[in-house]
C-alpha positions as YAML, in Angstrom:
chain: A
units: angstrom
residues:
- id: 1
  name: UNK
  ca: [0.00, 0.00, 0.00]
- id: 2
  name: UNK
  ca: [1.17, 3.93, -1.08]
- id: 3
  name: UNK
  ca: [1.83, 6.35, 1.48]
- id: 4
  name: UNK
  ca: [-0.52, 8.60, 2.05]
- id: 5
  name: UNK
  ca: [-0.18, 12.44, 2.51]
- id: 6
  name: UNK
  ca: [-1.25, 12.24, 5.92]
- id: 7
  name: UNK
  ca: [1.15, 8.96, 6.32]
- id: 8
  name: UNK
  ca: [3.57, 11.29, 5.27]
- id: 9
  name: UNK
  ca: [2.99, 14.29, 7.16]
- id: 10
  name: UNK
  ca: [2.86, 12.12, 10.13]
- id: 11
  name: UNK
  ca: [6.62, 10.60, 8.95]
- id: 12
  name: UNK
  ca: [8.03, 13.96, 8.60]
- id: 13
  name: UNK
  ca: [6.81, 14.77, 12.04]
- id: 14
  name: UNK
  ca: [8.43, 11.89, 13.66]
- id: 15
  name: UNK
  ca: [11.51, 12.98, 12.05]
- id: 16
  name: UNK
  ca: [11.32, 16.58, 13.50]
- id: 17
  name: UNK
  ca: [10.50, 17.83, 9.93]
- id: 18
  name: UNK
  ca: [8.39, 20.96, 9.55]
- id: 19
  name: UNK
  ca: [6.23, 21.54, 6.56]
- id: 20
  name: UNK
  ca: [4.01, 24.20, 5.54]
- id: 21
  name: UNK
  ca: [1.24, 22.90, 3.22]
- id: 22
  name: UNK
  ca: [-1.51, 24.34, 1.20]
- id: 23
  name: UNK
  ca: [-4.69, 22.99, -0.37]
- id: 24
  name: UNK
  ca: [-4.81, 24.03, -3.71]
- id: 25
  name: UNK
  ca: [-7.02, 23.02, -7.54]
- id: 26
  name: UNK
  ca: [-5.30, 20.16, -9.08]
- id: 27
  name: UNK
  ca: [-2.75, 21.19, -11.40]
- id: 28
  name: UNK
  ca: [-0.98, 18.94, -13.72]
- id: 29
  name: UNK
  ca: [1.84, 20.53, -14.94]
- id: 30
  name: UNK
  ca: [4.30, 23.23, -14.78]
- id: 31
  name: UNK
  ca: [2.53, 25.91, -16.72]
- id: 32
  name: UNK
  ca: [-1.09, 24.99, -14.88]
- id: 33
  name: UNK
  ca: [0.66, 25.64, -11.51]
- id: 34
  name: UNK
  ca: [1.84, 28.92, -12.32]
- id: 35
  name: UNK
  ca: [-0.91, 30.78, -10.37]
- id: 36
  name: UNK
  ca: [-0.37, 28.53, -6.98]
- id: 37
  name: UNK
  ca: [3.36, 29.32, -7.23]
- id: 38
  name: UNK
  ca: [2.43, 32.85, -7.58]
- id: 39
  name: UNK
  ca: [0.70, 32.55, -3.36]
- id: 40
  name: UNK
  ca: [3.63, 30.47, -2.24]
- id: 41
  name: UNK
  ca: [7.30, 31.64, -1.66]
- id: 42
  name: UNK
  ca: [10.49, 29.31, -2.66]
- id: 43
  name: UNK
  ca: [11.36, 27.58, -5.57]
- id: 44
  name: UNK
  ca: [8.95, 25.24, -7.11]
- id: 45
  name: UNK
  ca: [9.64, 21.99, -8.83]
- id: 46
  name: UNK
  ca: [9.03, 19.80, -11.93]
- id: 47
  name: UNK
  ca: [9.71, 16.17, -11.97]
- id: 48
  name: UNK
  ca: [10.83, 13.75, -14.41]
- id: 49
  name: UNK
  ca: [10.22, 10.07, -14.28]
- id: 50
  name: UNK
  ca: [12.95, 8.27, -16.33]
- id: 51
  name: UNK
  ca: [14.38, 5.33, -17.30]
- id: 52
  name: UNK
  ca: [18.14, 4.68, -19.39]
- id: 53
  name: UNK
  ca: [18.93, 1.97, -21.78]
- id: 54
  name: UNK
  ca: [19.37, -0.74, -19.01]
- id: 55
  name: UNK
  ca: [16.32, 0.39, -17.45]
- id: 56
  name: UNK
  ca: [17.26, 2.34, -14.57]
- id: 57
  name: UNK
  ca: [15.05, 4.74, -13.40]
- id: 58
  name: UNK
  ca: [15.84, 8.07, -12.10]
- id: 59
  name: UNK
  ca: [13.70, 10.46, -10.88]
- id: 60
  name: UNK
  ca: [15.04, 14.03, -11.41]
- id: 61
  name: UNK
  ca: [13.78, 17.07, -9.60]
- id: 62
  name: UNK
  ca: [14.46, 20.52, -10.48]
- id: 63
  name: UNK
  ca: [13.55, 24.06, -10.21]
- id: 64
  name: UNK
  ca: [10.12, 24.40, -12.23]
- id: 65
  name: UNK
  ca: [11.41, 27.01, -15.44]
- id: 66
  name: UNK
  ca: [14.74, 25.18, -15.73]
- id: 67
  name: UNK
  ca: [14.90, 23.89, -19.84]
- id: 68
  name: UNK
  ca: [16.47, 20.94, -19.04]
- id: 69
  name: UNK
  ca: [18.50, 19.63, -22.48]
- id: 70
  name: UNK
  ca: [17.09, 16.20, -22.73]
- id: 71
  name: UNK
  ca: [19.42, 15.22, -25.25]
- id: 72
  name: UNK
  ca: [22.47, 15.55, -22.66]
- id: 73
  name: UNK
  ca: [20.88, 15.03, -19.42]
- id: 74
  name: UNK
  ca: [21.84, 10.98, -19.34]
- id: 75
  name: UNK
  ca: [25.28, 12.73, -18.97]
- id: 76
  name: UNK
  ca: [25.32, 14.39, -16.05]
- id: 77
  name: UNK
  ca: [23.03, 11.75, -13.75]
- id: 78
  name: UNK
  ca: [25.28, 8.82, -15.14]
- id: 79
  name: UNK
  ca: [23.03, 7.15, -16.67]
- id: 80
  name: UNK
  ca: [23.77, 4.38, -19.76]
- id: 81
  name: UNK
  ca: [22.99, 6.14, -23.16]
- id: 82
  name: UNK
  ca: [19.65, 8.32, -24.08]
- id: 83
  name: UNK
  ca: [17.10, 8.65, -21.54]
- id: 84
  name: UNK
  ca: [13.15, 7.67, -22.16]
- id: 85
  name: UNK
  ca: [10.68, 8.59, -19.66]
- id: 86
  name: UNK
  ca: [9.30, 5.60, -17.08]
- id: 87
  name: UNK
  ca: [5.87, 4.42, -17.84]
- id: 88
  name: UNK
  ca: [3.09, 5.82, -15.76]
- id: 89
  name: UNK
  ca: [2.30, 1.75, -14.63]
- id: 90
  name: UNK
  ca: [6.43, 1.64, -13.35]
- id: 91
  name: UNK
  ca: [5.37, 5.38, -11.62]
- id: 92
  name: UNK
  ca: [2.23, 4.09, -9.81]
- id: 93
  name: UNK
  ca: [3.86, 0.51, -8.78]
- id: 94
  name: UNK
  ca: [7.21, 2.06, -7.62]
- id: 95
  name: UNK
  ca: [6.44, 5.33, -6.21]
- id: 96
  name: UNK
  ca: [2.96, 5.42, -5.48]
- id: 97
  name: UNK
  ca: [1.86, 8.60, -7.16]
- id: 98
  name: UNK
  ca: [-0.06, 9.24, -10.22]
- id: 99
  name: UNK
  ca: [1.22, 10.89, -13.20]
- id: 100
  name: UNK
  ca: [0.96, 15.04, -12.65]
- id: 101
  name: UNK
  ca: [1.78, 14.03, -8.51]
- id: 102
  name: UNK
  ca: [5.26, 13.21, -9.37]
- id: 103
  name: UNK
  ca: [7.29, 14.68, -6.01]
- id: 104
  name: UNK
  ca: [10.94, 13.76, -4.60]
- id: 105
  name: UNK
  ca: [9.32, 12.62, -1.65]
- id: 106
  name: UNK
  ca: [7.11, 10.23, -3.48]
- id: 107
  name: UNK
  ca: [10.89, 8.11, -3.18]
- id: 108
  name: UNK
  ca: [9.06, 7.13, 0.37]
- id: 109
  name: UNK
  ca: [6.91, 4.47, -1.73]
- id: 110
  name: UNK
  ca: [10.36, 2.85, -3.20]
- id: 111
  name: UNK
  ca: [11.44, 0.41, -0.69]
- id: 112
  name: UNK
  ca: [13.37, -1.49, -2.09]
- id: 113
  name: UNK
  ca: [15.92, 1.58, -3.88]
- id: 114
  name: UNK
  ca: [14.81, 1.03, -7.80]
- id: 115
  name: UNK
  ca: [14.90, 4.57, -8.20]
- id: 116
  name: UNK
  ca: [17.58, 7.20, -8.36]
- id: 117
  name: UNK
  ca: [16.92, 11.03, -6.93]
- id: 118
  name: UNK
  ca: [18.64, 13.34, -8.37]
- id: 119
  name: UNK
  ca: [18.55, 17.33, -7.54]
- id: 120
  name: UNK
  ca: [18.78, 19.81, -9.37]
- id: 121
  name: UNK
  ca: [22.38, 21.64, -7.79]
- id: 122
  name: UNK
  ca: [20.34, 25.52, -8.94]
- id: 123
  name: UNK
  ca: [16.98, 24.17, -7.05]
- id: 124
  name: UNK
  ca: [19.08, 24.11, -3.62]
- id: 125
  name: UNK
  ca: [19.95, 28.03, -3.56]
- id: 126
  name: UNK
  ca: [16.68, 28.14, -2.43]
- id: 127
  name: UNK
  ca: [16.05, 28.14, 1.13]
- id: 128
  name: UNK
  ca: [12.52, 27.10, 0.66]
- id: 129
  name: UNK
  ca: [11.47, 23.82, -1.55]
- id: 130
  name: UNK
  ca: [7.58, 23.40, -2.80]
- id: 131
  name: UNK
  ca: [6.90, 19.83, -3.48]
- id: 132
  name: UNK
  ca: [3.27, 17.96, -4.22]
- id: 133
  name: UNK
  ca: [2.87, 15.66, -1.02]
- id: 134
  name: UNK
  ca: [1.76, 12.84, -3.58]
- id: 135
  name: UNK
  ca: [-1.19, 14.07, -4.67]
- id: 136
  name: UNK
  ca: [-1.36, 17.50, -6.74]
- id: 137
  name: UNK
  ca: [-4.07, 19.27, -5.00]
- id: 138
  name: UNK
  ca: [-1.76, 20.67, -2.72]
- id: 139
  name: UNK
  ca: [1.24, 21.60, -2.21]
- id: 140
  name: UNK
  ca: [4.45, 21.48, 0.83]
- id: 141
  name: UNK
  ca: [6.78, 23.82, 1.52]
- id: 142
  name: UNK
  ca: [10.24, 22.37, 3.49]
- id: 143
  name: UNK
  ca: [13.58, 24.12, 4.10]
- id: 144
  name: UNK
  ca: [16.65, 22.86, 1.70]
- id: 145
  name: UNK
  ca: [17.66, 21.64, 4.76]
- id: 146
  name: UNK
  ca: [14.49, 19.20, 5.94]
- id: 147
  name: UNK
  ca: [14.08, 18.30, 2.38]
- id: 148
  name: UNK
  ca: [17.25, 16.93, 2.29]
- id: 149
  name: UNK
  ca: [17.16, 15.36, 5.59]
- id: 150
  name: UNK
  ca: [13.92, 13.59, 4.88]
- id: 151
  name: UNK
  ca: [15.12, 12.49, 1.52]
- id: 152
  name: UNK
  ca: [17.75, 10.69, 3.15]
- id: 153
  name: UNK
  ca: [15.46, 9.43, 5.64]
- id: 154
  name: UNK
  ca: [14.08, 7.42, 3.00]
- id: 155
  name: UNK
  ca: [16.77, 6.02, 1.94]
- id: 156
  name: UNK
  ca: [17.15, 8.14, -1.14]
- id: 157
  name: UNK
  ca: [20.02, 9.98, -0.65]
- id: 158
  name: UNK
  ca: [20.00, 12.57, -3.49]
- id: 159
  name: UNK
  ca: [22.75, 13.02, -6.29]
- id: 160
  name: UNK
  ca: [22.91, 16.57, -6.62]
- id: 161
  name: UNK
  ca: [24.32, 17.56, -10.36]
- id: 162
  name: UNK
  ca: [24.44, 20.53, -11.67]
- id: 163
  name: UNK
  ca: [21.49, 19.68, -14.99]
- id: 164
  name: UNK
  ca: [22.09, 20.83, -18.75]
- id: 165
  name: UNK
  ca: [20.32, 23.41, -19.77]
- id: 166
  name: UNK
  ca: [18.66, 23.69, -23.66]
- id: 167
  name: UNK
  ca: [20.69, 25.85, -25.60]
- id: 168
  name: UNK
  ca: [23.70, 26.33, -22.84]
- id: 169
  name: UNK
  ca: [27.24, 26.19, -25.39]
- id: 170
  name: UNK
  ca: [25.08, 26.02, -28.37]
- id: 171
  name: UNK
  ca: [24.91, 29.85, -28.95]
- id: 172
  name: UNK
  ca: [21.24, 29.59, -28.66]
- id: 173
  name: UNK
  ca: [19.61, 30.87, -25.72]
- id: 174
  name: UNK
  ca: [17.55, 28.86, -23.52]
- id: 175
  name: UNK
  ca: [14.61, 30.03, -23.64]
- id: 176
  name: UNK
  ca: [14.07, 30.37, -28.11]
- id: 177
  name: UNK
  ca: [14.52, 27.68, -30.66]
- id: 178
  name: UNK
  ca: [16.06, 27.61, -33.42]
- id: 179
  name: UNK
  ca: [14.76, 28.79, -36.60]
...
């Protein structure tokens, strides 16, 4: 059985680990959150769910506008050639969330260490992290510092790389495309 939120709210209590958490509309992705992140102070997240050629799975987590260059990003996490993402079946069965829940802490559900956390190095200049609790109706605020300690809790120490960025040493800047 998943952890629940409450499950883990209770966890992170029993650990010392202060949250702030808000009940918000479901959002789904990145550019649906926008007006939540706009009420809630820190750095806010996206997640990817991913696998390598020899099936690994990683879940990376990093700060929510970052254009991550897919086409590199098996690079810096170590992991064996291209990168596809993890099926939302290997996403409900190994960390208990639903696709558009995806959450660093949703490593809680993977006892038995299939999965691979890696941080975004630019997400911890943030003092504050906002994370989905599992579900994405609301939303948790920790300190870097609780985040991480929790995270290792679980078993899931992070690997904390600094991610490629689209466009970074290609002369084009991250945030056009080429014409």
């Amino acid at each position: 059985m998943a952890v629940t939120p409450k499950m883990l709210f209770d966890q992170l209590a029993a650990w010392g680990i202060e949250q702030r958490t808000i009940e918000h509309e479901a959002v789904f992705t990145v550019a649906e959150s926008r007006g939540v992140k706009e009420t809630i102070p820190g750095g806010h997240t996206k997640n990817l769910f991913l696998k390598d050629k020899k099936s690994r799975l990683f879940l990376v987590t990093a700060r929510a506008e970052l254009p991550i260059d897919l086409k590199r990003l098996h690079e810096a996490i170590g992991a064996s050639g291209r990168l596809s993402f993890g099926s939302a079946e290997q996403l409900i069965e190994i960390l208990g969330v639903e696709p558009g829940s995806v959450t660093p802490l949703a490593v809680i559900n993977d006892t038995a260490g299939q999965v691979t956390l890696v941080l975004d190095e630019g997400l911890l200049a943030e003092s504050w992290i906002n994370v989905h609790p599992l579900i994405n109706t609301m939303t948790t605020s920790l300190a870097r510092e609780d985040l991480l300690r929790a995270l290792d809790a679980m078993g899931h120490p992070p690997v904390i790389v600094r991610l490629p960025e689209q466009g970074a040493g290609t002369g084009v800047p991250a945030n056009s495309t080429p014409s």
